[in-house]
Tab-separated table of C-alpha atoms in Angstrom:
chain	number	residue	atom	x	y	z
A	1	MET	CA	-73.553	-142.013	-30.261
A	2	ASN	CA	-72.304	-138.480	-29.556
A	3	LEU	CA	-73.551	-136.475	-32.524
A	4	LYS	CA	-71.770	-133.241	-33.394
A	5	LYS	CA	-73.892	-130.103	-33.448
A	6	ILE	CA	-73.827	-127.909	-36.550
A	7	ALA	CA	-75.470	-124.498	-36.968
A	8	ILE	CA	-76.188	-123.099	-40.422
A	9	LEU	CA	-76.763	-119.351	-40.787
A	10	VAL	CA	-78.499	-118.285	-43.995
A	11	PRO	CA	-80.486	-115.056	-44.608
A	12	ARG	CA	-83.625	-116.928	-45.686
A	13	PHE	CA	-84.557	-120.575	-45.548
A	14	HIS	CA	-87.608	-122.497	-46.695
A	15	PRO	CA	-88.005	-125.715	-48.713
A	16	ASN	CA	-89.966	-123.834	-51.387
A	17	ILE	CA	-87.500	-120.978	-51.935
A	18	ALA	CA	-85.935	-121.318	-55.373
A	19	GLY	CA	-82.698	-119.341	-54.890
A	20	GLY	CA	-79.335	-120.999	-55.490
A	21	ALA	CA	-77.785	-120.209	-52.080
A	22	GLU	CA	-80.984	-121.301	-50.373
A	23	LYS	CA	-81.024	-124.596	-52.262
A	24	LEU	CA	-77.407	-125.176	-51.286
A	25	ALA	CA	-78.188	-124.502	-47.605
A	26	LEU	CA	-81.145	-126.885	-47.788
A	27	ASP	CA	-79.134	-129.596	-49.567
A	28	TYR	CA	-76.278	-129.375	-47.067
A	29	ALA	CA	-78.647	-129.417	-44.089
A	30	LEU	CA	-80.380	-132.555	-45.375
A	31	ILE	CA	-77.039	-134.285	-45.975
A	32	LEU	CA	-75.513	-133.312	-42.644
A	33	LYS	CA	-78.551	-134.196	-40.538
A	34	GLU	CA	-77.965	-137.859	-41.409
A	35	SER	CA	-74.909	-137.943	-39.145
A	36	HIS	CA	-75.075	-134.718	-37.091
A	37	GLN	CA	-77.544	-132.530	-35.217
A	38	VAL	CA	-78.330	-129.618	-37.546
A	39	GLN	CA	-80.022	-126.341	-36.657
A	40	ILE	CA	-80.836	-123.465	-39.009
A	41	PHE	CA	-80.686	-119.799	-37.995
A	42	THR	CA	-82.484	-117.499	-40.404
A	43	THR	CA	-85.040	-114.696	-40.790
A	44	CYS	CA	-88.796	-114.656	-41.244
A	45	ALA	CA	-88.348	-113.446	-44.840
A	46	LYS	CA	-89.229	-115.381	-48.000
A	47	ASP	CA	-88.828	-112.566	-50.533
A	48	TYR	CA	-85.215	-111.477	-50.962
A	49	VAL	CA	-86.223	-108.229	-52.692
A	50	SER	CA	-88.063	-106.687	-49.733
A	51	TRP	CA	-87.098	-109.034	-46.853
A	52	LYS	CA	-90.723	-108.762	-45.761
A	53	ASN	CA	-91.570	-110.898	-42.712
A	54	GLU	CA	-93.800	-113.699	-44.022
A	55	LEU	CA	-92.855	-116.747	-41.965
A	56	ARG	CA	-93.674	-117.242	-38.290
A	57	GLU	CA	-91.105	-116.070	-35.780
A	58	GLY	CA	-89.717	-118.642	-33.368
A	59	GLU	CA	-88.653	-122.269	-33.475
A	60	GLU	CA	-89.911	-124.883	-35.916
A	61	ASP	CA	-89.036	-128.555	-36.273
A	62	TRP	CA	-88.835	-129.640	-39.901
A	63	ASP	CA	-87.564	-132.995	-41.115
A	64	ASP	CA	-85.431	-133.547	-37.980
A	65	ILE	CA	-83.940	-130.067	-38.353
A	66	LYS	CA	-84.669	-127.276	-35.866
A	67	ILE	CA	-85.222	-123.920	-37.563
A	68	HIS	CA	-84.878	-120.670	-35.605
A	69	ARG	CA	-86.535	-117.700	-37.322
A	70	PHE	CA	-85.990	-114.067	-36.372
A	71	PRO	CA	-87.862	-110.965	-37.588
A	72	VAL	CA	-86.481	-108.439	-40.037
A	73	LYS	CA	-86.736	-104.959	-38.519
A	74	LYS	CA	-86.470	-103.002	-41.756
A	75	GLU	CA	-87.806	-103.949	-45.173
A	76	ARG	CA	-85.497	-103.331	-48.087
A	77	ASN	CA	-86.022	-100.543	-50.596
A	78	ILE	CA	-83.864	-101.527	-53.588
A	79	ASN	CA	-83.708	-97.981	-54.968
A	80	VAL	CA	-82.520	-96.535	-51.662
A	81	MET	CA	-80.020	-99.369	-51.223
A	82	ASN	CA	-78.580	-98.779	-54.700
A	83	GLN	CA	-78.236	-95.047	-54.036
A	84	VAL	CA	-76.361	-95.725	-50.788
A	85	LEU	CA	-74.147	-98.282	-52.535
A	86	GLU	CA	-73.315	-95.903	-55.384
A	87	SER	CA	-72.360	-93.213	-52.885
A	88	CYS	CA	-70.039	-95.666	-51.110
A	89	LEU	CA	-68.473	-96.868	-54.352
A	90	ARG	CA	-67.737	-93.317	-55.538
A	91	LYS	CA	-65.633	-92.768	-52.424
A	92	GLY	CA	-63.632	-95.961	-52.945
A	93	ASN	CA	-61.199	-96.690	-50.109
A	94	LYS	CA	-62.085	-93.360	-48.515
A	95	VAL	CA	-65.600	-94.483	-47.679
A	96	SER	CA	-66.246	-94.275	-43.938
A	97	ILE	CA	-67.167	-97.226	-41.727
A	98	GLU	CA	-70.405	-95.413	-40.875
A	99	GLU	CA	-71.337	-95.186	-44.563
A	100	GLU	CA	-70.588	-98.868	-45.081
A	101	GLU	CA	-72.672	-99.687	-42.012
A	102	ASN	CA	-75.544	-97.731	-43.513
A	103	PHE	CA	-75.229	-99.701	-46.745
A	104	LEU	CA	-75.205	-102.994	-44.847
A	105	ILE	CA	-78.415	-102.086	-43.028
A	106	GLU	CA	-80.058	-101.075	-46.314
A	107	GLN	CA	-78.835	-104.306	-47.920
A	108	GLY	CA	-80.349	-106.356	-45.127
A	109	PRO	CA	-81.935	-108.497	-44.028
A	110	TYR	CA	-81.640	-106.233	-40.999
A	111	SER	CA	-82.221	-108.614	-38.106
A	112	PRO	CA	-80.131	-107.675	-35.044
A	113	SER	CA	-81.915	-110.342	-32.971
A	114	LEU	CA	-80.724	-113.061	-35.380
A	115	VAL	CA	-77.155	-111.794	-35.148
A	116	SER	CA	-77.126	-111.556	-31.356
A	117	ARG	CA	-78.700	-114.987	-30.936
A	118	VAL	CA	-76.135	-116.778	-33.119
A	119	ILE	CA	-73.279	-115.086	-31.286
A	120	GLU	CA	-74.883	-115.884	-27.936
A	121	VAL	CA	-75.422	-119.625	-28.546
A	122	GLN	CA	-72.321	-120.381	-30.621
A	123	ASN	CA	-70.693	-122.391	-27.819
A	124	GLN	CA	-73.536	-124.914	-28.065
A	125	PHE	CA	-72.243	-125.939	-31.500
A	126	ASP	CA	-69.162	-127.734	-32.796
A	127	LEU	CA	-69.245	-126.060	-36.218
A	128	ILE	CA	-70.969	-123.011	-37.686
A	129	ILE	CA	-71.641	-122.782	-41.420
A	130	LEU	CA	-72.362	-119.390	-42.993
A	131	VAL	CA	-74.068	-119.329	-46.399
A	132	GLY	CA	-73.676	-116.111	-48.377
A	133	TYR	CA	-71.415	-113.080	-47.990
A	134	LEU	CA	-73.210	-109.915	-49.011
A	135	TYR	CA	-75.806	-109.669	-46.269
A	136	TYR	CA	-76.116	-108.059	-42.863
A	137	PRO	CA	-76.363	-111.220	-40.683
A	138	ILE	CA	-73.291	-112.869	-42.240
A	139	VAL	CA	-71.079	-109.784	-42.008
A	140	LYS	CA	-72.147	-109.031	-38.429
A	141	VAL	CA	-71.852	-112.578	-37.110
A	142	LEU	CA	-68.566	-113.692	-38.668
A	143	PRO	CA	-66.074	-111.463	-36.746
A	144	ASN	CA	-67.697	-112.522	-33.462
A	145	LEU	CA	-67.385	-116.278	-33.910
A	146	LYS	CA	-64.916	-118.222	-31.783
A	147	LYS	CA	-66.012	-121.706	-32.880
A	148	PRO	CA	-64.825	-123.567	-36.008
A	149	THR	CA	-66.468	-121.879	-38.983
A	150	LEU	CA	-67.019	-122.770	-42.634
A	151	ILE	CA	-67.949	-119.962	-45.019
A	152	ILE	CA	-69.840	-120.829	-48.197
A	153	PRO	CA	-69.774	-117.309	-49.628
A	154	THR	CA	-71.181	-117.659	-53.175
A	155	PHE	CA	-68.946	-114.742	-54.189
A	156	HIS	CA	-69.771	-112.819	-57.359
A	157	GLU	CA	-67.652	-110.298	-59.179
A	158	GLU	CA	-70.013	-107.445	-58.402
A	159	PRO	CA	-69.507	-103.815	-57.342
A	160	ALA	CA	-70.501	-104.272	-53.681
A	161	PHE	CA	-67.714	-106.810	-53.130
A	162	THR	CA	-65.135	-104.072	-53.783
A	163	LEU	CA	-66.152	-102.207	-50.606
A	164	PRO	CA	-63.413	-102.265	-47.920
A	165	LEU	CA	-66.025	-103.684	-45.549
A	166	TYR	CA	-65.845	-107.101	-47.230
A	167	LYS	CA	-62.051	-107.184	-47.358
A	168	ARG	CA	-61.993	-106.521	-43.606
A	169	THR	CA	-64.573	-109.221	-42.954
A	170	PHE	CA	-63.639	-112.166	-45.164
A	171	LEU	CA	-60.084	-112.713	-44.016
A	172	PRO	CA	-57.923	-115.460	-45.546
A	173	ASP	CA	-57.537	-117.105	-42.120
A	174	TYR	CA	-61.073	-118.536	-42.317
A	175	SER	CA	-62.066	-121.807	-44.015
A	176	TYR	CA	-64.002	-121.378	-47.248
A	177	CYS	CA	-66.003	-123.665	-49.488
A	178	PHE	CA	-66.179	-122.394	-53.079
A	179	ASN	CA	-68.632	-123.596	-55.686
A	180	ALA	CA	-66.131	-123.403	-58.561
A	181	PRO	CA	-62.473	-122.484	-59.200
A	182	GLU	CA	-63.620	-119.215	-60.747
A	183	GLU	CA	-65.251	-118.202	-57.464
A	184	ALA	CA	-61.889	-118.644	-55.746
A	185	ASP	CA	-60.403	-116.376	-58.419
A	186	VAL	CA	-62.964	-113.687	-57.522
A	187	TYR	CA	-61.890	-113.932	-53.888
A	188	LYS	CA	-58.190	-113.668	-54.761
A	189	LYS	CA	-58.803	-110.681	-57.032
A	190	GLN	CA	-60.584	-108.743	-54.279
A	191	ILE	CA	-58.697	-109.879	-51.176
A	192	GLY	CA	-55.251	-110.251	-52.749
A	193	VAL	CA	-54.521	-113.844	-51.712
A	194	LEU	CA	-56.317	-117.166	-51.581
A	195	PRO	CA	-57.532	-118.412	-48.186
A	196	LYS	CA	-55.212	-120.671	-46.214
A	197	ASN	CA	-57.913	-123.342	-46.120
A	198	TYR	CA	-60.413	-123.754	-48.946
A	199	PHE	CA	-62.365	-126.495	-50.722
A	200	TYR	CA	-64.513	-126.939	-53.832
A	201	ILE	CA	-67.890	-128.619	-53.465
A	202	GLY	CA	-70.904	-127.002	-55.159
A	203	THR	CA	-74.240	-128.755	-54.826
A	204	TYR	CA	-76.167	-131.489	-56.562
A	205	VAL	CA	-79.059	-132.002	-58.942
A	206	SER	CA	-81.138	-135.106	-59.452
A	207	LEU	CA	-80.276	-137.196	-62.491
A	208	PRO	CA	-83.225	-138.563	-64.474
A	209	LYS	CA	-82.743	-142.172	-65.503
A	210	GLU	CA	-81.602	-142.793	-69.081
A	211	GLU	CA	-84.904	-144.465	-69.958
A	212	VAL	CA	-86.760	-141.319	-68.863
A	213	LEU	CA	-84.671	-139.251	-71.272
A	214	GLN	CA	-85.620	-141.579	-74.113
A	215	GLN	CA	-89.351	-141.168	-73.524
A	216	ASN	CA	-91.382	-138.968	-75.869
A	217	PRO	CA	-88.551	-137.921	-78.211
A	218	ILE	CA	-88.904	-134.365	-79.480
A	219	SER	CA	-89.859	-133.891	-83.119
A	220	VAL	CA	-88.399	-130.633	-84.414
A	221	GLU	CA	-90.611	-130.915	-87.504
A	222	GLU	CA	-93.733	-131.045	-85.352
A	223	GLU	CA	-92.815	-128.789	-82.439
A	224	GLY	CA	-90.061	-126.544	-83.780
A	225	ILE	CA	-87.195	-125.397	-81.538
A	226	ASN	CA	-87.941	-124.921	-77.843
A	227	LEU	CA	-85.641	-122.555	-75.941
A	228	LEU	CA	-85.922	-122.382	-72.156
A	229	THR	CA	-84.649	-120.250	-69.260
A	230	LEU	CA	-84.848	-121.267	-65.599
A	231	GLY	CA	-84.896	-119.104	-62.484
A	232	ARG	CA	-85.763	-115.591	-61.328
A	233	ILE	CA	-86.414	-113.142	-64.144
A	234	GLU	CA	-84.783	-109.883	-63.086
A	235	PRO	CA	-82.301	-107.258	-64.302
A	236	ALA	CA	-79.423	-108.590	-62.156
A	237	LYS	CA	-79.750	-111.948	-63.892
A	238	GLY	CA	-79.287	-110.424	-67.357
A	239	PHE	CA	-82.817	-110.950	-68.661
A	240	PRO	CA	-83.436	-107.497	-70.188
A	241	GLU	CA	-80.318	-107.934	-72.345
A	242	LEU	CA	-81.231	-111.514	-73.286
A	243	TYR	CA	-84.780	-110.598	-74.254
A	244	ALA	CA	-83.587	-107.618	-76.320
A	245	HIS	CA	-80.981	-109.781	-78.117
A	246	TYR	CA	-83.507	-112.534	-78.770
A	247	ASP	CA	-86.286	-110.246	-79.998
A	248	SER	CA	-83.919	-108.409	-82.336
A	249	TRP	CA	-82.531	-111.709	-83.622
A	250	LYS	CA	-86.033	-113.006	-84.375
A	251	HIS	CA	-86.450	-110.236	-86.940
A	252	PHE	CA	-83.283	-111.323	-88.755
A	253	PHE	CA	-83.943	-115.023	-88.355
A	254	PRO	CA	-87.710	-115.242	-88.826
A	255	LYS	CA	-87.860	-119.018	-88.752
A	256	GLU	CA	-91.253	-120.143	-87.582
A	257	LYS	CA	-91.668	-122.488	-84.653
A	258	ILE	CA	-88.891	-121.088	-82.482
A	259	ARG	CA	-90.239	-120.470	-79.012
A	260	LEU	CA	-88.527	-118.988	-75.942
A	261	VAL	CA	-90.158	-119.910	-72.628
A	262	SER	CA	-89.055	-118.508	-69.262
A	263	ILE	CA	-90.062	-120.144	-65.999
A	264	GLY	CA	-89.586	-118.490	-62.622
A	265	ASN	CA	-90.911	-115.452	-60.794
A	266	ASN	CA	-90.852	-112.297	-62.883
A	267	HIS	CA	-89.427	-109.027	-61.527
A	268	LEU	CA	-89.251	-107.154	-64.854
A	269	PRO	CA	-91.624	-104.384	-65.954
A	270	ASN	CA	-93.850	-105.279	-68.895
A	271	ASP	CA	-92.062	-102.929	-71.293
A	272	LEU	CA	-88.901	-105.076	-71.022
A	273	ILE	CA	-90.706	-108.293	-71.985
A	274	PRO	CA	-91.203	-108.603	-75.765
A	275	ILE	CA	-94.180	-110.508	-77.139
A	276	SER	CA	-91.752	-113.064	-78.593
A	277	VAL	CA	-91.046	-114.307	-75.040
A	278	HIS	CA	-93.478	-116.571	-73.192
A	279	LEU	CA	-93.486	-116.264	-69.387
A	280	GLN	CA	-94.853	-119.220	-67.445
A	281	GLY	CA	-94.196	-117.993	-63.916
A	282	PHE	CA	-93.406	-120.309	-61.042
A	283	VAL	CA	-94.004	-123.946	-61.975
A	284	THR	CA	-93.988	-127.213	-60.048
A	285	GLN	CA	-90.992	-129.538	-60.174
A	286	THR	CA	-92.921	-131.922	-62.425
A	287	GLU	CA	-93.853	-129.107	-64.808
A	288	LYS	CA	-90.239	-127.925	-64.894
A	289	GLU	CA	-89.004	-131.417	-65.701
A	290	ASN	CA	-91.571	-131.721	-68.514
A	291	LEU	CA	-90.389	-128.422	-69.992
A	292	LEU	CA	-86.753	-129.502	-69.726
A	293	GLN	CA	-87.598	-132.770	-71.430
A	294	LYS	CA	-89.247	-130.926	-74.338
A	295	SER	CA	-86.581	-128.257	-74.733
A	296	HIS	CA	-83.734	-128.245	-77.252
A	297	LEU	CA	-81.519	-125.602	-75.646
A	298	ILE	CA	-81.300	-123.921	-72.225
A	299	LEU	CA	-80.213	-120.271	-71.992
A	300	ASN	CA	-78.685	-118.585	-68.941
A	301	PRO	CA	-78.025	-114.834	-69.354
A	302	SER	CA	-76.678	-114.137	-65.852
A	303	ALA	CA	-73.205	-112.646	-65.494
A	304	LEU	CA	-73.325	-113.101	-61.707
A	305	GLU	CA	-73.119	-116.786	-60.863
A	306	SER	CA	-71.092	-118.667	-58.282
A	307	PHE	CA	-72.371	-122.071	-59.449
A	308	SER	CA	-75.532	-122.079	-61.658
A	309	ILE	CA	-77.942	-124.801	-60.689
A	310	ALA	CA	-79.887	-123.969	-63.864
A	311	ILE	CA	-77.211	-125.266	-66.224
A	312	MET	CA	-76.670	-128.349	-64.053
A	313	GLU	CA	-80.385	-129.091	-64.316
A	314	ALA	CA	-80.165	-128.643	-68.084
A	315	TRP	CA	-77.228	-131.028	-68.318
A	316	SER	CA	-78.929	-133.576	-66.061
A	317	PHE	CA	-81.502	-133.865	-68.876
A	318	ALA	CA	-78.687	-134.008	-71.470
A	319	LYS	CA	-79.634	-130.573	-72.836
A	320	PRO	CA	-76.995	-128.200	-74.228
A	321	VAL	CA	-76.679	-124.694	-72.833
A	322	LEU	CA	-75.914	-121.244	-74.186
A	323	VAL	CA	-74.697	-118.945	-71.416
A	324	ASN	CA	-73.435	-115.442	-70.813
A	325	GLY	CA	-69.654	-115.660	-71.173
A	326	LYS	CA	-69.248	-112.686	-68.827
A	327	SER	CA	-69.853	-115.208	-66.061
A	328	ASP	CA	-66.430	-116.747	-65.466
A	329	VAL	CA	-68.091	-119.558	-63.517
A	330	MET	CA	-70.462	-120.637	-66.283
A	331	ARG	CA	-67.805	-120.202	-68.951
A	332	GLY	CA	-65.538	-122.430	-66.865
A	333	HIS	CA	-68.257	-125.070	-66.498
A	334	CYS	CA	-68.797	-125.049	-70.281
A	335	GLN	CA	-65.095	-125.391	-70.984
A	336	ARG	CA	-64.576	-128.212	-68.494
A	337	SER	CA	-67.692	-130.116	-69.558
A	338	GLN	CA	-67.792	-129.304	-73.287
A	339	GLY	CA	-71.512	-129.104	-72.648
A	340	GLY	CA	-72.390	-125.705	-74.055
A	341	LEU	CA	-71.412	-122.487	-75.768
A	342	TYR	CA	-71.117	-118.956	-74.417
A	343	TYR	CA	-71.561	-115.477	-75.862
A	344	SER	CA	-70.058	-112.104	-75.034
A	345	ASP	CA	-72.263	-109.683	-76.978
A	346	GLU	CA	-75.285	-109.544	-79.270
A	347	ILE	CA	-73.390	-110.711	-82.364
A	348	SER	CA	-71.879	-113.767	-80.664
A	349	PHE	CA	-75.284	-114.506	-79.115
A	350	ARG	CA	-76.919	-114.577	-82.552
A	351	ARG	CA	-74.189	-116.662	-84.160
A	352	SER	CA	-74.072	-119.182	-81.309
A	353	LEU	CA	-77.849	-119.506	-81.198
A	354	GLU	CA	-78.115	-120.027	-84.951
A	355	TYR	CA	-75.271	-122.550	-84.922
A	356	LEU	CA	-76.962	-124.619	-82.238
A	357	ILE	CA	-80.373	-124.402	-83.866
A	358	GLN	CA	-78.991	-125.521	-87.225
A	359	ASN	CA	-76.809	-128.356	-85.885
A	360	PRO	CA	-78.848	-130.949	-83.964
A	361	ASP	CA	-75.915	-133.391	-83.832
A	362	ILE	CA	-73.800	-130.776	-82.037
A	363	ARG	CA	-76.669	-130.085	-79.629
A	364	GLU	CA	-76.932	-133.767	-78.823
A	365	ARG	CA	-73.181	-134.143	-78.287
A	366	LEU	CA	-73.012	-131.089	-76.012
A	367	GLY	CA	-75.979	-132.316	-73.994
A	368	LYS	CA	-74.420	-135.745	-73.461
A	369	ASN	CA	-71.113	-134.158	-72.455
A	370	GLY	CA	-72.927	-131.985	-69.925
A	371	ARG	CA	-74.751	-134.956	-68.413
A	372	LYS	CA	-71.463	-136.827	-68.037
A	373	TYR	CA	-69.986	-133.781	-66.269
A	374	VAL	CA	-72.872	-133.746	-63.781
A	375	GLU	CA	-72.615	-137.516	-63.257
A	376	LEU	CA	-68.936	-137.166	-62.370
A	377	ASN	CA	-69.121	-134.051	-60.194
A	378	PHE	CA	-72.587	-133.059	-59.002
A	379	THR	CA	-74.625	-136.069	-57.941
A	380	LYS	CA	-75.914	-136.253	-54.382
A	381	GLU	CA	-73.473	-139.042	-53.505
A	382	THR	CA	-70.467	-137.061	-54.779
A	383	ILE	CA	-71.479	-133.879	-52.965
A	384	LYS	CA	-72.233	-135.828	-49.790
A	385	ASN	CA	-68.779	-137.415	-49.797
A	386	LYS	CA	-67.037	-134.070	-50.373
A	387	LEU	CA	-69.084	-132.251	-47.728
A	388	GLU	CA	-68.619	-134.912	-45.082
A	389	LEU	CA	-64.864	-134.924	-45.709
A	390	VAL	CA	-64.655	-131.137	-45.284
A	391	VAL	CA	-66.808	-131.159	-42.147
A	392	SER	CA	-64.795	-133.995	-40.591
A	393	LYS	CA	-61.564	-132.051	-41.179
A	394	LEU	CA	-62.973	-128.975	-39.486
A	395	LEU	CA	-64.332	-130.991	-36.555
A	396	ASP	CA	-61.040	-132.788	-35.883
């Protein structure tokens, strides 16, 4: 059998990296390797904040997938990067190409050897998949590709995307795979038109069996209300605002036995974490599932989402969600699924939270609606069918 060869370029790749784009790249690689030869091109970085080289340079065979890792030549300094970005944004369309190039290098991961290698070997592949849009390797590789290409950009409505650099790079002639209709809207707003060829896929989460969900029912009388957040705890994900809203609300709604737990790596200074919040750090998959099982409501404060695996995981356990309505993507998911509520400011956060705490029947109905939404759209089988259809079209 003549297997097609597919290359996936992603800034960082490792089975234990918890980021959304990285999970998507991993999920797609594992699906595609069942019927194609898949190779990953990436950096030696694990930490997206610094892009520090932590993984061994060179080739590695993992689960029938060949991984090519290249070193990062310059670690990222977030403060310097933000200063360069702000300078570029102030100049608007008058920003020079040299200034944008400087920003791209500061953004990273700055790995010229990764870029040159992908361009050099592209003719060995039938299809090249790029995951992400903001970063140096993606922007540098894309204009130099002559082979069929699929871009999975994970666009956000964020300041950097307004730079002319990205409008020049992500032309509507390419094929795109968006995670949600709202992501396509972000593209159209910035570029002016929709791409000529685009698809909606997203990625999948595992669905616990119904009997698992019925085990160890939660007693509110005994345990109170358990609130949970999933994922990296950092300013860009809206956690300072969430924690401030929650801590202030606790003073006005001093009901005992309400507990907010956050799991995931913390990147906030201690003075932004009130004592009313309980950080549990990085947890195992089993520990995460136990916390989801025991929770009553999942919160997601991020305004910058192209999909949100966190709310899909919540819904897979039939848990309702309360999300930041400034994220068009999450608001759209909530509207389509009827699986959660969204807030726009501190007042609507308080009212929505109190409403959900005081109405267990509503919580249960929202959670069941969310699970049904995941069952229909985001199981492994559904994503596999969609992805294989897209890939087959591009390979024809």
